[in-house]
Short mmCIF file of C-alpha atoms and ligand atoms in Angstrom, two decimals:
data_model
loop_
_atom_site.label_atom_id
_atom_site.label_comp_id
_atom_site.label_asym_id
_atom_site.label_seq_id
_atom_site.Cartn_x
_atom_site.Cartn_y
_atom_site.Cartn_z
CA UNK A 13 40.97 -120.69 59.20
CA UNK A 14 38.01 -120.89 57.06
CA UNK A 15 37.17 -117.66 55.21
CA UNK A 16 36.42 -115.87 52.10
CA UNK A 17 38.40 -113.18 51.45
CA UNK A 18 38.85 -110.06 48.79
CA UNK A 19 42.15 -107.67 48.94
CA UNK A 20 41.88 -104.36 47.65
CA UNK A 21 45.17 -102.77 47.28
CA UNK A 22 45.55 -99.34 47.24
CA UNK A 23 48.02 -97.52 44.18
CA UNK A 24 46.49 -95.01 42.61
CA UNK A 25 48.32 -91.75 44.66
CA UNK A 26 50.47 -89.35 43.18
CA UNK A 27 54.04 -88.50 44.61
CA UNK A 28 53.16 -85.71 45.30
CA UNK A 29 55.43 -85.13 48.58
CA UNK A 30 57.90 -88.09 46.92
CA UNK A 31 58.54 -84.80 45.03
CA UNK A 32 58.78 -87.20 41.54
CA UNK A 33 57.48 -88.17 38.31
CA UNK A 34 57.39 -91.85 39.17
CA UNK A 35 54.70 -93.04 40.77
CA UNK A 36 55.41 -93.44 44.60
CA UNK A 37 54.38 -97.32 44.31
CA UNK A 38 56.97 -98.05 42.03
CA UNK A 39 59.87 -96.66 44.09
CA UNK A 40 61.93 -99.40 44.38
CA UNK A 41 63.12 -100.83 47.43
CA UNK A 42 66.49 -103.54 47.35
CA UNK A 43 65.55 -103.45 43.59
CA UNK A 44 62.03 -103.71 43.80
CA UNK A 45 58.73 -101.76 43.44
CA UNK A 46 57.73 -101.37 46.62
CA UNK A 47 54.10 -102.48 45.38
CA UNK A 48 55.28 -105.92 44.58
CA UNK A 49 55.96 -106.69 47.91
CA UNK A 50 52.57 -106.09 48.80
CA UNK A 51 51.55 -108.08 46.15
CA UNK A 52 53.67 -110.76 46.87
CA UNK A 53 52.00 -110.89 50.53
CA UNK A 54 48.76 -110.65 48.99
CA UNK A 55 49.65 -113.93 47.14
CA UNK A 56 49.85 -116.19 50.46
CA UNK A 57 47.00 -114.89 51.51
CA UNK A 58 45.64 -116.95 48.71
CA UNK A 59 42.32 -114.17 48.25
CA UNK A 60 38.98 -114.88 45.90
CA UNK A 61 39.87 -111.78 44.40
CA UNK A 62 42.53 -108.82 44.57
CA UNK A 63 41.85 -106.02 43.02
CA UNK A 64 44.48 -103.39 42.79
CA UNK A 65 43.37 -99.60 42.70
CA UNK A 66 45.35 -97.45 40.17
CA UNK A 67 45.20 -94.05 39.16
CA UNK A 68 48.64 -92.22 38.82
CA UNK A 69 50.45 -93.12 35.85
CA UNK A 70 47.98 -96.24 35.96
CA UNK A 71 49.86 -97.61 32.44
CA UNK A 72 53.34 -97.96 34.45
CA UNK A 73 51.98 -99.11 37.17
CA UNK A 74 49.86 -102.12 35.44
CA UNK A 75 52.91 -103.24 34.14
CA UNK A 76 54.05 -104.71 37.51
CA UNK A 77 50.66 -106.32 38.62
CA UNK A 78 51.31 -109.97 37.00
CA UNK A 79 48.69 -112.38 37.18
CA UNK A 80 45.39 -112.77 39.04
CA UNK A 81 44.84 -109.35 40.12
CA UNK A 82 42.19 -107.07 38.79
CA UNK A 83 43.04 -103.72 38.27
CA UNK A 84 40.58 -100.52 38.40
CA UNK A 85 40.88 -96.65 38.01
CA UNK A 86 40.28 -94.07 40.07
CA UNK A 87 38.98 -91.17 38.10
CA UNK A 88 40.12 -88.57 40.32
CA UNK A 89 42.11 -89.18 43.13
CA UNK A 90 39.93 -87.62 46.15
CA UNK A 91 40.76 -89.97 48.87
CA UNK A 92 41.41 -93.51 49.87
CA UNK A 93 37.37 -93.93 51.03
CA UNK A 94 36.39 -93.23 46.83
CA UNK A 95 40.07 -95.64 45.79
CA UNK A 96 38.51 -98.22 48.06
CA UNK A 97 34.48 -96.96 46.34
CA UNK A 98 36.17 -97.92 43.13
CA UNK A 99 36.43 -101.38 43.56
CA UNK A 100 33.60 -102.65 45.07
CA UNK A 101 32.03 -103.27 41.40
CA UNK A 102 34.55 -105.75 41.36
CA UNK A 103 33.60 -106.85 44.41
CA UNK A 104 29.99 -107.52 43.16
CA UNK A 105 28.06 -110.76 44.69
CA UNK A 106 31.20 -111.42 47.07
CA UNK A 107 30.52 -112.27 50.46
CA UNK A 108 33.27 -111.97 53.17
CA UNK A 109 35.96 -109.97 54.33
CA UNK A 110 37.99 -106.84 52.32
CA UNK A 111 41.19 -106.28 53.93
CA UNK A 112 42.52 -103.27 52.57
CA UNK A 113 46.53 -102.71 52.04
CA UNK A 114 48.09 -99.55 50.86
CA UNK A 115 50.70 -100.13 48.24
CA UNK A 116 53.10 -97.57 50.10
CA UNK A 117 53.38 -100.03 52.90
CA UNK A 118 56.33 -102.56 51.67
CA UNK A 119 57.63 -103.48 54.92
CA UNK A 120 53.94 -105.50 56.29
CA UNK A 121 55.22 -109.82 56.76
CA UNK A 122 52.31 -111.97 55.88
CA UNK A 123 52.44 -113.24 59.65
CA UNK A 124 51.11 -109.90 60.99
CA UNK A 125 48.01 -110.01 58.28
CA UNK A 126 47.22 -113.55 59.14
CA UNK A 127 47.08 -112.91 62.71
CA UNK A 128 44.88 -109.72 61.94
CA UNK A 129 42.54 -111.74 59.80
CA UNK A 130 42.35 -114.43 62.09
CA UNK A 131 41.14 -112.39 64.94
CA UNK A 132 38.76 -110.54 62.47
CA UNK A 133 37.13 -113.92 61.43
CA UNK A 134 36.77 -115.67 64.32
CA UNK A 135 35.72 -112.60 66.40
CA UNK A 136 33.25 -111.63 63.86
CA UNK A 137 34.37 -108.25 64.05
CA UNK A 138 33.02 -105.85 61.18
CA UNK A 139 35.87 -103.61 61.29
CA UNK A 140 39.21 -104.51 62.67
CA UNK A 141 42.05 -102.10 62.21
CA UNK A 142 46.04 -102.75 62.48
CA UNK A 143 47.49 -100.22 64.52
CA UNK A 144 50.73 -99.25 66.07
CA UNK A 145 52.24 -97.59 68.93
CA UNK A 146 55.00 -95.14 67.45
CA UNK A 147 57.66 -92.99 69.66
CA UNK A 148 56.67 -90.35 66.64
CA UNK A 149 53.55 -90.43 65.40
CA UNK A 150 53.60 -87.71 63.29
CA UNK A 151 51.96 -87.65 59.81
CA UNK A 152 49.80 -90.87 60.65
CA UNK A 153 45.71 -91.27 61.86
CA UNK A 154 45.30 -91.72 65.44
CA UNK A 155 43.00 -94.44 67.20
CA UNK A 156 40.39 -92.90 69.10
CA UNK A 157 39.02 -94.66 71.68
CA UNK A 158 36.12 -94.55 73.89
CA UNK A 159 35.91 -94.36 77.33
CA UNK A 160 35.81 -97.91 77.61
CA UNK A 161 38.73 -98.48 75.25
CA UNK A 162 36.77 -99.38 72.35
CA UNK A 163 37.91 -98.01 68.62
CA UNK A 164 35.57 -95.65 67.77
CA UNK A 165 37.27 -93.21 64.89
CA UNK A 166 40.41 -92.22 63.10
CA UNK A 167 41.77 -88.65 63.13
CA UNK A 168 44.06 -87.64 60.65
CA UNK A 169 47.09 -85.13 61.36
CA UNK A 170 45.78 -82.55 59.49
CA UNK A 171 42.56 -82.30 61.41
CA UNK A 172 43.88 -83.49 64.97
CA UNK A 173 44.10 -81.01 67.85
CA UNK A 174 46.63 -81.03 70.10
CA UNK A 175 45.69 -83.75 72.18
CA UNK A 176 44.85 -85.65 69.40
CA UNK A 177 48.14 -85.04 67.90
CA UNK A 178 49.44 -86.72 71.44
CA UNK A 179 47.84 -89.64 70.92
CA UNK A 180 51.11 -92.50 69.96
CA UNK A 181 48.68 -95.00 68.37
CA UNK A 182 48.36 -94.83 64.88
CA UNK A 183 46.48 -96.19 61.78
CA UNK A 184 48.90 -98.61 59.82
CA UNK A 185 46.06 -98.26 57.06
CA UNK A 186 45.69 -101.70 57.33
CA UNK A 187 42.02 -102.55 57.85
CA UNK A 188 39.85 -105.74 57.80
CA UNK A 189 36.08 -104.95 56.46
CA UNK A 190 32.87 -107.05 57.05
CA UNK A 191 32.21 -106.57 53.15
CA UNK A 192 28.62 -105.12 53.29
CA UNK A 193 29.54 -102.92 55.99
CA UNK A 194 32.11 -101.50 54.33
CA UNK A 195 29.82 -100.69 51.05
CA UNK A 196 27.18 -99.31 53.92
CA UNK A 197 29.73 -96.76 55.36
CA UNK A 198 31.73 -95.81 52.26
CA UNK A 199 28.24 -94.26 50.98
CA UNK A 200 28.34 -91.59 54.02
CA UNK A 201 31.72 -90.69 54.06
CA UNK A 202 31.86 -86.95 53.13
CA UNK A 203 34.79 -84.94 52.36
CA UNK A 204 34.58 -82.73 55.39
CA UNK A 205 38.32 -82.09 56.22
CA UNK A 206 41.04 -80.32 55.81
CA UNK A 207 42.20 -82.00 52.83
CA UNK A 208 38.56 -82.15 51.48
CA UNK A 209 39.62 -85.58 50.44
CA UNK A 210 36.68 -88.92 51.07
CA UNK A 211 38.64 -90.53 53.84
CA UNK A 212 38.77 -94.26 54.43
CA UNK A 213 39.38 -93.69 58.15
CA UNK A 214 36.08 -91.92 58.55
CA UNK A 215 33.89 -95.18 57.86
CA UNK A 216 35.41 -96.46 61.58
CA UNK A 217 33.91 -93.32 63.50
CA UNK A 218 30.69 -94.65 61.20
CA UNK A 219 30.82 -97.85 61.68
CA UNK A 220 31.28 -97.50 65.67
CA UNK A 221 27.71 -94.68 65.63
CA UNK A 222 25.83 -97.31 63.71
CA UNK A 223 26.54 -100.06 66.25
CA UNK A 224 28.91 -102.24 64.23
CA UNK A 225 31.52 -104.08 66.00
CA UNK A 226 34.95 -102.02 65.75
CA UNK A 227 38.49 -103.33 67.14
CA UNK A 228 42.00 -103.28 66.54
CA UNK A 229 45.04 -105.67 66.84
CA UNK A 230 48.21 -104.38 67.56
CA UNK A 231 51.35 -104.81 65.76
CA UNK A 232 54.90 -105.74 67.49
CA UNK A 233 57.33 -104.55 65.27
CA UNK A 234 56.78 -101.19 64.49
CA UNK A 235 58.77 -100.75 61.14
CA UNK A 236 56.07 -103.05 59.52
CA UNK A 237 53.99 -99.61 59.74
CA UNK A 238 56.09 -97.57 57.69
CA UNK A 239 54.29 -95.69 55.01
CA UNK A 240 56.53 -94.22 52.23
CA UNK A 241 55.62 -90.90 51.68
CA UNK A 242 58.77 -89.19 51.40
CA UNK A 243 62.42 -89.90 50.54
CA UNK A 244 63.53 -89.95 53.49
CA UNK A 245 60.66 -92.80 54.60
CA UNK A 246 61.70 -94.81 51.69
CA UNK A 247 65.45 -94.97 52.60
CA UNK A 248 64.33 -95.70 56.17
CA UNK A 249 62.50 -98.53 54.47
CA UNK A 250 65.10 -99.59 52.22
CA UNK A 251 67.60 -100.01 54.49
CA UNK A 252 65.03 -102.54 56.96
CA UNK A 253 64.51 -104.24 53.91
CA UNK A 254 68.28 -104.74 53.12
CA UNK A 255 68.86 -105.72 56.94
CA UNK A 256 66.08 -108.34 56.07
CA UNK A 257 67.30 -110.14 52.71
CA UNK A 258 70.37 -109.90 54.28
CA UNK A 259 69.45 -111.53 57.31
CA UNK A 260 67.94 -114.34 54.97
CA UNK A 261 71.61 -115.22 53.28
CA UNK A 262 72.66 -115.53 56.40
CA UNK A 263 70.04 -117.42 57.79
CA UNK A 264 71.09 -119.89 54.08
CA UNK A 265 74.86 -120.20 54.74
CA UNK A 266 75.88 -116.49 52.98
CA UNK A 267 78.37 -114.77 55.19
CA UNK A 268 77.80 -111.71 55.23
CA UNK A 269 80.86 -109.63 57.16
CA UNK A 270 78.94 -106.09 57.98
CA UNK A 271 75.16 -106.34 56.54
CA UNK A 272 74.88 -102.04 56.95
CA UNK A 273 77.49 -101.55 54.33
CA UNK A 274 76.08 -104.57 52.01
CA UNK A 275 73.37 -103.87 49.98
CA UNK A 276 71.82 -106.77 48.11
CA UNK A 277 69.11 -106.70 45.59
CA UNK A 278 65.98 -108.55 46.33
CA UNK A 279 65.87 -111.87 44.04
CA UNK A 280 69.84 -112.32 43.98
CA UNK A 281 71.34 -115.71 44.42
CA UNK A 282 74.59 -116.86 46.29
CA UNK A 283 75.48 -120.32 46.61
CA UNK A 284 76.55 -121.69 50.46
CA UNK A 285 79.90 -120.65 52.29
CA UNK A 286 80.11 -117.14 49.92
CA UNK A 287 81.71 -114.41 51.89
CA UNK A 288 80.35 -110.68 51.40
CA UNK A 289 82.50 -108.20 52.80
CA UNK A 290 81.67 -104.67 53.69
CA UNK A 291 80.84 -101.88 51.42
CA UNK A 292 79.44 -104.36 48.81
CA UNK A 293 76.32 -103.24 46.37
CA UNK A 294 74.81 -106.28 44.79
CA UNK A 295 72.22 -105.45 42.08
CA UNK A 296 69.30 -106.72 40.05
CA UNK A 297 69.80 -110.30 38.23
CA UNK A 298 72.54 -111.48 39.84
CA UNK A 299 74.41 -114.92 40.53
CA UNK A 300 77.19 -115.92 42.62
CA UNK A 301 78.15 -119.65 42.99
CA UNK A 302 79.62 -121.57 46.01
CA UNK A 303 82.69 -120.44 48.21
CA UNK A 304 82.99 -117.18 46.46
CA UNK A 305 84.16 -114.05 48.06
CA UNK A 306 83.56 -110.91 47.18
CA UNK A 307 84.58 -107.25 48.16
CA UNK A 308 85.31 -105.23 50.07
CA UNK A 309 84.29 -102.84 47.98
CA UNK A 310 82.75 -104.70 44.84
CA UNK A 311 79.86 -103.57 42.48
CA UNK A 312 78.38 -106.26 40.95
CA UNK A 313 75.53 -105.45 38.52
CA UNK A 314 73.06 -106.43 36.39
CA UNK A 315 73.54 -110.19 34.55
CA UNK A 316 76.93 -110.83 36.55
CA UNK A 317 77.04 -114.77 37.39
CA UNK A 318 79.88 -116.04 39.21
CA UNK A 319 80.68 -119.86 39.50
CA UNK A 320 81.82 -121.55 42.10
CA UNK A 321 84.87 -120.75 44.33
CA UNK A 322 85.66 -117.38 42.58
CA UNK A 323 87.51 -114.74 44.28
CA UNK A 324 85.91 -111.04 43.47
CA UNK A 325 88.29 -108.95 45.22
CA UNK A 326 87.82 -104.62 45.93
CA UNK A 327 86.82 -102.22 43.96
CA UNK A 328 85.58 -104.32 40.92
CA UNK A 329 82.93 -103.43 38.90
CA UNK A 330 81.02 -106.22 36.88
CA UNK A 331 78.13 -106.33 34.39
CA UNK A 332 76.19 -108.39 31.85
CA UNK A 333 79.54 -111.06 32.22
CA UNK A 334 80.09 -114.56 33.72
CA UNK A 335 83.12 -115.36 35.48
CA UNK A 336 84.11 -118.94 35.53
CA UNK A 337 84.93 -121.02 38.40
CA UNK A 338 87.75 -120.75 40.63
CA UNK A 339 88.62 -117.44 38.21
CA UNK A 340 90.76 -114.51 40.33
CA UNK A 341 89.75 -110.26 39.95
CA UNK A 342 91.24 -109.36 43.19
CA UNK A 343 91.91 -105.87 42.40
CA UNK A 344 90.03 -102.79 41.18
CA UNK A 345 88.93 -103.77 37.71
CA UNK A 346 86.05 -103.05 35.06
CA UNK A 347 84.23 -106.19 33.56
CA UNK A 348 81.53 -106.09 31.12
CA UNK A 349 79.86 -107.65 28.52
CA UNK A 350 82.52 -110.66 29.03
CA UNK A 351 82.32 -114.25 29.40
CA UNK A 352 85.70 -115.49 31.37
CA UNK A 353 86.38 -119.38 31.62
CA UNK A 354 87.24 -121.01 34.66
CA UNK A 355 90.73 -120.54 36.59
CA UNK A 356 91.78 -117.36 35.14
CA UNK A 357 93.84 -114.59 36.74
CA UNK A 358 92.11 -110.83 35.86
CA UNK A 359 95.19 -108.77 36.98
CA UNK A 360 94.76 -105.68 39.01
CA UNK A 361 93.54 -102.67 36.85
CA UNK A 362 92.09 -104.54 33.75
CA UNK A 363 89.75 -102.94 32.07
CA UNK A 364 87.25 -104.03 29.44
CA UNK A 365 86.82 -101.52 26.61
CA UNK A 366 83.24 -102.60 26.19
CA UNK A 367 81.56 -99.14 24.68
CA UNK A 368 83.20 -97.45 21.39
CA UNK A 369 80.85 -94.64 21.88
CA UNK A 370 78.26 -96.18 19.78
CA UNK A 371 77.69 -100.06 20.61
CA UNK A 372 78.51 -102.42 23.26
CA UNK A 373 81.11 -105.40 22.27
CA UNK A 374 81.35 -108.71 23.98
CA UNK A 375 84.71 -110.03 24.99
CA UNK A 376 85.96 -113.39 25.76
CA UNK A 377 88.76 -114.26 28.38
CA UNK A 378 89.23 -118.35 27.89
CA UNK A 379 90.18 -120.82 30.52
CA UNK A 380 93.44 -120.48 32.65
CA UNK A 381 94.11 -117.05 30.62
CA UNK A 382 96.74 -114.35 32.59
CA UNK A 383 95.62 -110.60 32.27
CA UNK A 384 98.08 -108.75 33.35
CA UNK A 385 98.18 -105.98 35.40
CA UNK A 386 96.47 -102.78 33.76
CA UNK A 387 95.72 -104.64 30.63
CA UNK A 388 92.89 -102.97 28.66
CA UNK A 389 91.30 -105.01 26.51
CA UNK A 390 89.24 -103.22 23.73
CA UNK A 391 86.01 -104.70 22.48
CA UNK A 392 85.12 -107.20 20.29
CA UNK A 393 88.05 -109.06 21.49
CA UNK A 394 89.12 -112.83 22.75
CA UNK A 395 92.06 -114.18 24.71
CA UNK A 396 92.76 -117.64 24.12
CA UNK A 397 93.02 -120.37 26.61
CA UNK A 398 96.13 -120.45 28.84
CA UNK A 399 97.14 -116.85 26.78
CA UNK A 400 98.68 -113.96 28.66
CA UNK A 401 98.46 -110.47 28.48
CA UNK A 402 101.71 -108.54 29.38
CA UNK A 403 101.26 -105.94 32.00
CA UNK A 404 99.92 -102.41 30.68
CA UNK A 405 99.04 -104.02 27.35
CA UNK A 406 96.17 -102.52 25.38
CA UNK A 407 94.71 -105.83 23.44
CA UNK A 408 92.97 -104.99 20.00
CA UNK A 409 93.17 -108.80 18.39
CA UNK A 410 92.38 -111.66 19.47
CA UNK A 411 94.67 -113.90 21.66
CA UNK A 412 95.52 -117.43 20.38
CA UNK A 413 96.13 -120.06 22.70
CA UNK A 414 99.12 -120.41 24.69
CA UNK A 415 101.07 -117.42 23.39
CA UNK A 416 101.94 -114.31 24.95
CA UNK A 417 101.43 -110.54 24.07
CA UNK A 418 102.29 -107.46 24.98
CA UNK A 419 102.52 -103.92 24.50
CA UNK A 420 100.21 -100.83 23.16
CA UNK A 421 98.84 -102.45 20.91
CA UNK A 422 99.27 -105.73 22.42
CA UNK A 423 101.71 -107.70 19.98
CA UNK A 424 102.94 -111.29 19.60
CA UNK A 425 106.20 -111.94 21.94
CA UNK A 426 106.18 -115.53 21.85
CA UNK A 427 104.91 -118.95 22.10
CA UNK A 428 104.17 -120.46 26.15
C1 UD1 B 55 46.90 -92.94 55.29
C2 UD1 B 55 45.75 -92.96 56.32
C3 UD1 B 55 46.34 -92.72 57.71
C4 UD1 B 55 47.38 -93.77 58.02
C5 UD1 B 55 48.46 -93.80 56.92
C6 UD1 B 55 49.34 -95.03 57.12
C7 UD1 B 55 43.71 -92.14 55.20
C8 UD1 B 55 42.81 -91.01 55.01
N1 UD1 B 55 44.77 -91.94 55.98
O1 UD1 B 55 47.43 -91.63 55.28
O2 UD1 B 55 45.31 -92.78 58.69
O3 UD1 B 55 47.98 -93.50 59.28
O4 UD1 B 55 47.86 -93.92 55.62
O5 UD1 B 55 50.40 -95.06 56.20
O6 UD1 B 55 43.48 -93.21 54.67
N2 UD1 B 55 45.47 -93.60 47.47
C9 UD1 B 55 44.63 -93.90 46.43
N3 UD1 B 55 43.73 -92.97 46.03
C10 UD1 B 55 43.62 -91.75 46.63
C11 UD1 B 55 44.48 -91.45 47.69
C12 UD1 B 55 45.39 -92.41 48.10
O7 UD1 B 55 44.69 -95.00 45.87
O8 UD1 B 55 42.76 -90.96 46.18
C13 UD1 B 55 46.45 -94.62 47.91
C14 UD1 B 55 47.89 -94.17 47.83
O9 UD1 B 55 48.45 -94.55 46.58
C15 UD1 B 55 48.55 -94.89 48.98
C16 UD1 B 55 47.42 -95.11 49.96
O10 UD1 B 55 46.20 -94.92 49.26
O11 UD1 B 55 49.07 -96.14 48.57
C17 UD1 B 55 47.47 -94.17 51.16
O12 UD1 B 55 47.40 -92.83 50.70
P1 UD1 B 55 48.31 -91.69 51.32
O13 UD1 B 55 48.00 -90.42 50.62
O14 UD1 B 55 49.72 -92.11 51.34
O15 UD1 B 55 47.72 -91.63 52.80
P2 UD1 B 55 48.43 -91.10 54.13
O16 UD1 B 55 48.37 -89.64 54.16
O17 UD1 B 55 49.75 -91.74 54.28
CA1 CA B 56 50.94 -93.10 52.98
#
């Protein structure tokens, strides 16, 4: 499809019914700003330009933008018809379609947008809009349409009557804009509304009096609508998200035992034949080998890499440590800041005395090493290879080779 194209996202909103002090954009979803996902999309559009509008917290919110994308500010943040105003300077000399995206719309697949741009382009449309039919619509624009079915204005919920109101097509605020159009319309927007806020949705109702071309294109999957404008919208969104990336493991060879109680972060990698079982939370920066199992009932956070064929067994917590292959934690343990060699046996109820209150300690658990049940060991601290810990020892020196310990504090019992 041959066509020149500009995004503009839209990020500059306050919280305000997020009810926080983080800007709604960078609410994370699976472990992610919900922004980047737009911007990821944005990416295989492959756009002349992007231009992302900020406003809220604009410093924190730059921080996530990466490469390639030109950021503006909204001065003060009176609608999304003055966000989108803002950054058309950017857009100076370009010829060619805007498609607008709001960065509180995570959930959008890049399919949907290139079917909505295609249609725009070769239809020559000067206004196409993505809309929805929802079961609820409330708290979205509704499509007006003529008597002949054609587009021809948005209403927002605040200003809809009640048969407006009753109207199950919505805005997704998704729109494609003939660029010079756009500019044309934006200028006569007014902030005559409830909210007294310069509406985006008002340049379709001006569009469709001054003769332009107006249509829509409907989307099939409904979630890809969701807006996050409260807490409860972004756990609805989280969890389709999860049910996606989970979907994807599986789709790679991950099995994945009950995807509604596993919760992986976005970005994680697991190696083929891995089992997940239930109740599972996965988190940022995370690596699990080959034929691993883990759970039920396993945290594994940031920096944990497992090898190959290791068994992670319930209730086991793990950060910042690698666990080597073919290494066993079957049972309720807490591992961090560790490095454990390959074929080792974590007994149930080890513990990792990582934190003396101050500073964090690394610890070292060698190859073919036995911890025994409830051993604690207390950081900085290394067990030799082939070593064993008694059961219920608390280990304050380091482990040579071969030898067992045992006891609180762990002492020397004898050679293996
Ligand atoms: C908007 C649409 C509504 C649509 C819904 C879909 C308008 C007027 N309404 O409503 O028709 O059904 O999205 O989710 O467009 N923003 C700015 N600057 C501003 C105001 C907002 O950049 O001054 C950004 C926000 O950060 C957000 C996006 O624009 O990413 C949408 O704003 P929001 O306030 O969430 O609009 P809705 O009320 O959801
Ligand atoms: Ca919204």
């Amino acid at each position: 499809m041959k066509k020149n194209l500009a995004v503009v996202i839209l990020a500059a909103g306050k919280s305000t019914r997020m009810k926080s002090e983080t800007p709604k954009v960078l609410h994370p979803l699976c472990g992610r700003p919900m922004l980047e996902y737009v911007l990821d999309l944005v990416k295989t559009l492959r756009p002349k330009k992007t231009i992302v509008v900020l406003g809220y917290k604009q410093q924190e919110v730059r921080k996530c933008l990466g490469t390639g994308v030109t950021a503006v500010v909204q001065k003060s943040l009176c609608g999304t018809a003055d966000a989108v105003k803002t950054a058309l300077p950017a857009l100076k000399g370009f010829k060619g379609t805007v498609l607008v995206l709001y960065g509180d719309t995570p959930l959008l697949q890049k399919e949907t947008v290139s079917k909505l741009l295609k249609y725009h382009v070769e239809n020559n449309v000067d206004a196409t809009l993505l809309t929805g039919n929802l079961k609820k619509p409330a708290g979205y624009g509704r499509i007006l349409r003529d008597k002949l079915a054609n587009v021809c204005a948005i209403v927002e919920e605040k200003d809809a009557d009640d048969f407006e109101k009753a109207i199950k097509e919505v805005n997704t605020g998704i729109i494609c804009f003939n660029n010079d159009k756009l500019a044309a319309a934006l200028k006569q927007v007014r902030p005559d509304n409830r909210k007294k806020e310069y509406y985006l949705t008002d340049t379709i109702n001006i569009m469709y009096k001054s003769g332009c071309l107006v249509d829509a294109v409907k989307l099939i999957d409904i979630n890809e609508a969701l807006g996050i404008n409260t807490r409860a919208e972004l756990s609805k969104a989280n969890s389709v998200m999860c049910s996606r990336i989970n979907e994807r493991y599986m789709l790679d060879g991950v099995s994945i035992v009950d995807p509604a109680s596993t919760f992986i972060a976005w970005g994680t990698k697991i190696g083929l034949d891995t089992t997940i079982y239930p109740f599972t939370v996965i988190e940022n920066d995370v690596n699990i080998g080959k034929h691993c199992a883990v759970g039920p009932f396993c945290h594994l956070r940031e920096g944990t890499r497992l090898a190959d064929d290791t068994l992670i067994g319930n209730f086991i917590e793990i950060t910042r440590s690698s666990i080597g292959p073919k290494t066993i934690a079957k049972h309720f343990s807490y591992i961090g800041d560790t490095h454990v060699g390959k074929l080792a046996n974590i007994g149930a109820g080890t513990v990792v005395a990582n934190f003396d209150g101050i500073n964090k300690h690394r610890t070292k658990i060698s190859d073919g090493a036995l911890i025994g049940s409830d051993t604690i060991l207390v950081a900085p601290v290394s067990v030799g290879k082939n070593a064993t810990t008694g059961a219920g020892s608390v280990v304050t020196k380091n482990v040579p080779a071969k030898t067992i310990v045992a006891g609180v504090p762990a002492r020397f019992l004898r050679k293996k």
